[in-house]
mmCIF file of C-alpha atoms in Angstrom:
data_model
loop_
_atom_site.group_PDB
_atom_site.id
_atom_site.type_symbol
_atom_site.label_atom_id
_atom_site.label_comp_id
_atom_site.label_asym_id
_atom_site.label_seq_id
_atom_site.Cartn_x
_atom_site.Cartn_y
_atom_site.Cartn_z
ATOM 1 C CA UNK A 640 -16.123 -18.920 -36.213
ATOM 2 C CA UNK A 641 -12.491 -18.232 -34.846
ATOM 3 C CA UNK A 642 -12.721 -16.127 -31.752
ATOM 4 C CA UNK A 643 -12.304 -17.134 -27.692
ATOM 5 C CA UNK A 644 -14.543 -19.103 -25.290
ATOM 6 C CA UNK A 645 -14.166 -19.445 -21.797
ATOM 7 C CA UNK A 646 -16.695 -21.044 -19.449
ATOM 8 C CA UNK A 647 -18.361 -20.860 -17.773
ATOM 9 C CA UNK A 648 -19.904 -16.505 -17.716
ATOM 10 C CA UNK A 649 -20.301 -17.471 -13.725
ATOM 11 C CA UNK A 650 -18.857 -19.039 -11.569
ATOM 12 C CA UNK A 651 -19.579 -19.777 -7.380
ATOM 13 C CA UNK A 652 -17.411 -21.355 -5.265
ATOM 14 C CA UNK A 653 -17.074 -21.360 -1.292
ATOM 15 C CA UNK A 654 -13.791 -20.225 0.153
ATOM 16 C CA UNK A 655 -11.132 -22.593 0.993
ATOM 17 C CA UNK A 656 -11.282 -24.157 -2.924
ATOM 18 C CA UNK A 657 -9.385 -24.098 -6.076
ATOM 19 C CA UNK A 658 -11.164 -22.992 -8.779
ATOM 20 C CA UNK A 659 -10.031 -23.750 -12.286
ATOM 21 C CA UNK A 660 -11.342 -21.781 -15.312
ATOM 22 C CA UNK A 661 -11.065 -22.461 -18.956
ATOM 23 C CA UNK A 662 -10.253 -19.995 -22.275
ATOM 24 C CA UNK A 663 -9.593 -21.927 -25.265
ATOM 25 C CA UNK A 664 -9.304 -20.416 -28.643
ATOM 26 C CA UNK A 665 -9.674 -21.619 -32.605
ATOM 27 C CA UNK A 666 -7.089 -18.541 -33.898
ATOM 28 C CA UNK A 667 -4.073 -20.213 -34.234
ATOM 29 C CA UNK A 668 -2.402 -17.698 -31.821
ATOM 30 C CA UNK A 669 0.841 -18.124 -29.328
ATOM 31 C CA UNK A 670 0.603 -15.714 -26.676
ATOM 32 C CA UNK A 671 -2.571 -16.366 -24.671
ATOM 33 C CA UNK A 672 -3.255 -13.951 -20.878
ATOM 34 C CA UNK A 673 -5.192 -14.341 -18.520
ATOM 35 C CA UNK A 674 -6.402 -10.783 -16.865
ATOM 36 C CA UNK A 675 -8.198 -10.194 -13.840
ATOM 37 C CA UNK A 676 -10.991 -7.080 -13.932
ATOM 38 C CA UNK A 677 -11.705 -5.194 -10.850
ATOM 39 C CA UNK A 678 -14.748 -2.341 -10.474
ATOM 40 C CA UNK A 679 -13.262 1.316 -11.166
ATOM 41 C CA UNK A 680 -10.862 -0.223 -11.881
ATOM 42 C CA UNK A 681 -8.154 -1.333 -15.202
ATOM 43 C CA UNK A 682 -7.615 -5.119 -16.391
ATOM 44 C CA UNK A 683 -4.214 -6.153 -14.905
ATOM 45 C CA UNK A 684 -1.529 -9.456 -15.629
ATOM 46 C CA UNK A 685 -2.402 -12.335 -14.342
ATOM 47 C CA UNK A 686 0.043 -14.541 -15.968
ATOM 48 C CA UNK A 687 0.783 -15.513 -19.779
ATOM 49 C CA UNK A 688 1.987 -17.413 -22.116
ATOM 50 C CA UNK A 689 4.289 -16.937 -25.137
ATOM 51 C CA UNK A 690 4.220 -20.588 -27.023
ATOM 52 C CA UNK A 691 3.737 -24.079 -25.507
ATOM 53 C CA UNK A 692 4.423 -24.952 -22.216
ATOM 54 C CA UNK A 693 5.658 -22.283 -21.722
ATOM 55 C CA UNK A 694 4.110 -19.233 -19.158
ATOM 56 C CA UNK A 695 5.308 -15.753 -17.010
ATOM 57 C CA UNK A 696 4.056 -13.957 -14.398
ATOM 58 C CA UNK A 697 2.008 -11.280 -14.996
ATOM 59 C CA UNK A 698 1.856 -8.649 -12.449
ATOM 60 C CA UNK A 699 -0.189 -10.559 -9.620
ATOM 61 C CA UNK A 700 0.410 -14.223 -10.124
ATOM 62 C CA UNK A 701 0.202 -14.750 -7.004
ATOM 63 C CA UNK A 702 -2.269 -16.862 -5.730
ATOM 64 C CA UNK A 703 -3.370 -18.526 -9.469
ATOM 65 C CA UNK A 704 -1.378 -21.003 -11.185
ATOM 66 C CA UNK A 705 -1.312 -21.687 -14.900
ATOM 67 C CA UNK A 706 -0.585 -24.123 -18.248
ATOM 68 C CA UNK A 707 -0.990 -24.840 -21.541
ATOM 69 C CA UNK A 708 -0.095 -28.326 -22.235
ATOM 70 C CA UNK A 709 -2.064 -27.065 -25.663
ATOM 71 C CA UNK A 710 -2.020 -23.451 -27.885
ATOM 72 C CA UNK A 711 -5.687 -23.738 -27.924
ATOM 73 C CA UNK A 712 -5.744 -24.079 -24.214
ATOM 74 C CA UNK A 713 -4.588 -21.947 -20.799
ATOM 75 C CA UNK A 714 -6.370 -22.577 -17.634
ATOM 76 C CA UNK A 715 -6.486 -20.364 -15.225
ATOM 77 C CA UNK A 716 -6.491 -22.309 -11.807
ATOM 78 C CA UNK A 717 -6.954 -19.594 -8.808
ATOM 79 C CA UNK A 718 -6.405 -20.828 -5.871
ATOM 80 C CA UNK A 719 -6.609 -21.360 -2.262
ATOM 81 C CA UNK A 720 -4.333 -18.500 -1.697
ATOM 82 C CA UNK A 721 -5.712 -15.725 -3.123
ATOM 83 C CA UNK A 722 -6.850 -13.638 -0.979
ATOM 84 C CA UNK A 723 -8.941 -11.735 -2.842
ATOM 85 C CA UNK A 724 -9.758 -13.736 -5.616
ATOM 86 C CA UNK A 725 -13.920 -12.776 -6.212
ATOM 87 C CA UNK A 726 -13.533 -10.497 -9.849
ATOM 88 C CA UNK A 727 -14.399 -10.630 -13.348
ATOM 89 C CA UNK A 728 -11.482 -12.599 -15.536
ATOM 90 C CA UNK A 729 -10.939 -11.919 -18.988
ATOM 91 C CA UNK A 730 -8.511 -14.437 -21.260
ATOM 92 C CA UNK A 731 -6.714 -13.130 -24.491
ATOM 93 C CA UNK A 732 -4.819 -13.976 -26.779
ATOM 94 C CA UNK A 733 -2.564 -12.461 -29.700
ATOM 95 C CA UNK A 734 -1.183 -13.874 -33.114
ATOM 96 C CA UNK A 735 2.001 -14.147 -31.391
ATOM 97 C CA UNK A 736 4.510 -12.095 -28.652
ATOM 98 C CA UNK A 737 4.424 -8.386 -29.312
ATOM 99 C CA UNK A 738 3.323 -5.423 -30.046
ATOM 100 C CA UNK A 739 -0.132 -6.959 -31.175
ATOM 101 C CA UNK A 740 -3.259 -6.600 -30.468
ATOM 102 C CA UNK A 741 -4.973 -8.825 -28.120
ATOM 103 C CA UNK A 742 -8.168 -10.111 -28.883
ATOM 104 C CA UNK A 743 -10.095 -11.428 -25.602
ATOM 105 C CA UNK A 744 -13.335 -13.541 -24.572
ATOM 106 C CA UNK A 745 -15.917 -12.648 -22.697
ATOM 107 C CA UNK A 746 -14.745 -13.308 -19.266
ATOM 108 C CA UNK A 747 -15.874 -15.264 -16.766
ATOM 109 C CA UNK A 748 -17.303 -13.776 -13.272
ATOM 110 C CA UNK A 749 -16.111 -15.198 -10.125
ATOM 111 C CA UNK A 750 -18.169 -15.525 -6.433
ATOM 112 C CA UNK A 751 -16.119 -16.672 -3.651
ATOM 113 C CA UNK A 752 -17.967 -16.747 -0.594
ATOM 114 C CA UNK B 996 7.973 1.936 -15.359
ATOM 115 C CA UNK B 997 4.446 2.886 -17.093
ATOM 116 C CA UNK B 998 1.046 4.220 -16.620
ATOM 117 C CA UNK B 999 -1.840 5.350 -18.210
ATOM 118 C CA UNK B 1000 -4.217 7.713 -16.718
ATOM 119 C CA UNK B 1001 -7.830 8.153 -18.050
ATOM 120 C CA UNK B 1002 -9.061 11.343 -16.407
ATOM 121 C CA UNK B 1003 -12.810 10.761 -16.914
ATOM 122 C CA UNK B 1004 -14.118 8.242 -15.184
ATOM 123 C CA UNK B 1005 -17.482 8.918 -15.847
ATOM 124 C CA UNK B 1006 -18.951 10.977 -19.180
ATOM 125 C CA UNK B 1007 -23.130 11.381 -19.848
ATOM 126 C CA UNK B 1008 -23.704 12.816 -23.673
ATOM 127 C CA UNK B 1009 -26.842 12.954 -25.128
ATOM 128 C CA UNK B 1010 -27.294 11.038 -28.978
ATOM 129 C CA UNK B 1011 -25.670 12.566 -31.304
ATOM 130 C CA UNK B 1012 -23.615 15.313 -29.561
ATOM 131 C CA UNK B 1013 -19.451 14.803 -30.387
ATOM 132 C CA UNK B 1014 -17.934 13.385 -27.368
ATOM 133 C CA UNK B 1015 -14.036 12.770 -26.321
ATOM 134 C CA UNK B 1016 -12.466 10.740 -23.638
ATOM 135 C CA UNK B 1017 -8.321 12.012 -22.674
ATOM 136 C CA UNK B 1018 -6.120 9.396 -22.272
ATOM 137 C CA UNK B 1019 -2.435 10.606 -20.926
ATOM 138 C CA UNK B 1020 -0.106 7.685 -20.600
ATOM 139 C CA UNK B 1021 4.096 8.136 -19.270
ATOM 140 C CA UNK B 1022 6.875 5.903 -20.468
ATOM 141 C CA UNK B 1023 10.609 5.902 -20.866
ATOM 142 C CA UNK B 1024 9.853 4.147 -23.432
ATOM 143 C CA UNK B 1025 10.947 5.912 -26.683
ATOM 144 C CA UNK B 1026 9.060 2.653 -28.862
ATOM 145 C CA UNK B 1027 5.998 2.011 -27.740
ATOM 146 C CA UNK B 1028 2.382 1.479 -29.087
ATOM 147 C CA UNK B 1029 -0.842 2.504 -27.499
ATOM 148 C CA UNK B 1030 -4.531 0.997 -28.186
ATOM 149 C CA UNK B 1031 -8.228 1.526 -27.482
ATOM 150 C CA UNK B 1032 -10.472 -1.086 -26.767
ATOM 151 C CA UNK B 1033 -14.651 -0.681 -26.428
ATOM 152 C CA UNK B 1034 -16.199 -2.217 -23.174
ATOM 153 C CA UNK B 1035 -20.106 -3.067 -23.306
ATOM 154 C CA UNK B 1036 -22.413 -4.484 -21.341
ATOM 155 C CA UNK B 1037 -21.914 -7.348 -21.990
ATOM 156 C CA UNK B 1038 -18.082 -7.822 -20.895
ATOM 157 C CA UNK B 1039 -15.837 -8.780 -23.901
ATOM 158 C CA UNK B 1040 -13.167 -6.273 -24.578
ATOM 159 C CA UNK B 1041 -12.884 -5.178 -28.523
ATOM 160 C CA UNK B 1042 -10.524 -3.975 -29.454
ATOM 161 C CA UNK B 1043 -10.822 -0.553 -31.617
ATOM 162 C CA UNK B 1044 -7.306 0.883 -32.651
ATOM 163 C CA UNK B 1045 -2.849 0.200 -32.258
ATOM 164 C CA UNK B 1046 -0.891 3.765 -32.918
ATOM 165 C CA UNK B 1047 2.879 2.704 -32.992
ATOM 166 C CA UNK B 1048 4.955 5.453 -31.237
ATOM 167 C CA UNK B 1049 6.858 6.639 -34.699
ATOM 168 C CA UNK B 1050 3.452 7.771 -36.238
ATOM 169 C CA UNK B 1051 1.356 10.981 -34.814
ATOM 170 C CA UNK B 1052 -0.726 10.664 -37.883
ATOM 171 C CA UNK B 1053 -4.449 11.158 -36.521
ATOM 172 C CA UNK B 1054 -6.844 8.041 -38.027
ATOM 173 C CA UNK B 1055 -10.410 8.505 -38.460
ATOM 174 C CA UNK B 1056 -12.573 5.168 -39.027
ATOM 175 C CA UNK B 1057 -16.672 6.256 -39.517
ATOM 176 C CA UNK B 1058 -17.355 8.314 -36.372
ATOM 177 C CA UNK B 1059 -14.786 7.800 -34.740
ATOM 178 C CA UNK B 1060 -11.360 9.224 -34.629
ATOM 179 C CA UNK B 1061 -7.967 9.041 -32.377
ATOM 180 C CA UNK B 1062 -5.494 11.998 -31.932
ATOM 181 C CA UNK B 1063 -1.945 11.266 -31.499
ATOM 182 C CA UNK B 1064 0.339 14.092 -29.618
ATOM 183 C CA UNK B 1065 3.973 13.268 -28.204
ATOM 184 C CA UNK B 1066 4.546 16.176 -27.432
ATOM 185 C CA UNK B 1067 1.606 15.862 -24.047
ATOM 186 C CA UNK B 1068 1.283 12.321 -23.977
ATOM 187 C CA UNK B 1069 -1.632 11.622 -24.760
ATOM 188 C CA UNK B 1070 -3.806 9.841 -26.892
ATOM 189 C CA UNK B 1071 -7.570 10.477 -27.437
ATOM 190 C CA UNK B 1072 -10.358 9.128 -28.750
ATOM 191 C CA UNK B 1073 -13.306 10.973 -30.253
ATOM 192 C CA UNK B 1074 -16.690 9.665 -31.270
ATOM 193 C CA UNK B 1075 -18.474 12.111 -33.863
ATOM 194 C CA UNK B 1076 -22.594 12.171 -33.554
ATOM 195 C CA UNK B 1077 -22.713 10.238 -30.239
ATOM 196 C CA UNK B 1078 -25.137 6.813 -30.885
ATOM 197 C CA UNK B 1079 -26.513 4.736 -28.145
ATOM 198 C CA UNK B 1080 -24.894 2.310 -29.600
ATOM 199 C CA UNK B 1081 -21.536 3.659 -27.877
ATOM 200 C CA UNK B 1082 -22.877 3.738 -25.033
ATOM 201 C CA UNK B 1083 -20.102 1.159 -23.038
ATOM 202 C CA UNK B 1084 -16.563 1.315 -21.407
ATOM 203 C CA UNK B 1085 -13.101 2.212 -22.743
ATOM 204 C CA UNK B 1086 -9.970 1.421 -22.291
ATOM 205 C CA UNK B 1087 -6.405 2.971 -23.265
ATOM 206 C CA UNK B 1088 -3.437 0.381 -23.427
ATOM 207 C CA UNK B 1089 0.365 0.964 -23.442
ATOM 208 C CA UNK B 1090 2.463 -1.306 -24.407
ATOM 209 C CA UNK B 1091 6.523 -0.809 -24.519
ATOM 210 C CA UNK B 1092 8.603 -2.122 -26.612
ATOM 211 C CA UNK B 1093 11.724 -2.245 -25.961
ATOM 212 C CA UNK B 1094 12.439 -4.996 -23.434
ATOM 213 C CA UNK B 1095 10.179 -6.958 -26.538
ATOM 214 C CA UNK B 1096 12.625 -5.710 -29.056
ATOM 215 C CA UNK B 1097 15.400 -7.037 -27.021
ATOM 216 C CA UNK B 1098 14.731 -10.565 -25.541
ATOM 217 C CA UNK B 1099 11.984 -11.620 -27.790
ATOM 218 C CA UNK B 1100 9.833 -11.524 -24.758
ATOM 219 C CA UNK B 1101 5.786 -11.126 -25.253
ATOM 220 C CA UNK B 1102 4.672 -7.265 -24.999
ATOM 221 C CA UNK B 1103 2.269 -6.274 -21.539
ATOM 222 C CA UNK B 1104 -0.376 -3.395 -21.900
ATOM 223 C CA UNK B 1105 -0.768 -1.418 -19.298
ATOM 224 C CA UNK B 1106 -4.624 -0.279 -19.095
ATOM 225 C CA UNK B 1107 -5.944 2.639 -17.630
ATOM 226 C CA UNK B 1108 -8.793 3.016 -15.112
ATOM 227 C CA UNK B 1109 -11.687 3.485 -17.035
ATOM 228 C CA UNK B 1110 -14.292 5.874 -19.004
ATOM 229 C CA UNK B 1111 -18.053 4.638 -18.790
ATOM 230 C CA UNK B 1112 -19.681 6.916 -21.742
ATOM 231 C CA UNK B 1113 -23.225 6.967 -21.293
ATOM 232 C CA UNK B 1114 -25.281 7.468 -24.616
ATOM 233 C CA UNK B 1115 -29.351 8.948 -23.764
ATOM 234 C CA UNK B 1116 -31.988 9.245 -26.248
#
């Protein structure tokens, strides 16, 4: 089945630790995105990537880092510099950059204590 | 700057009632796309519809229908004869296209804060 996988579904970390969230897609999509969702708020864009080895900051990139070494994979690292990392993180992809619909993974709920 | 407003935070209806979810947007672009997504309790966003700014024709897909009115900057979503399985959070989103067309960069979606729909028996 084609789709986007994110693992793990739930993640717990201690404050001060970096943590990497996985996102893999087998849709052969060029563009990939990371969003953060907080209770009662819409999704906010963290980073996006149009092609391999390229990525751009979104609206709330501070404290996060990404890489795009393979077309299928777009991992997100939440660093200790992110002041409020507890949130629901959603990865998405679209067939190409542009106004194409984005398809989302199941999300990872990160809790930092 | 783009903005999407979903003023209804929560709506509760009884099954088989019709319900309309409101979406009002702001943009300076003349070329843009509007989207609706559904987020069931599992958390994954499900794409429902995309509409470009030049196409104001209403669309119907089964029990779902969408009313796009540029004059009022609205893109409302109606569920007819609601069912319990419709219970979810629904998001409206906007993507400006001018920068994409000029620079070839990826479009960015601006989401509203969502409307939680609860359908009960």
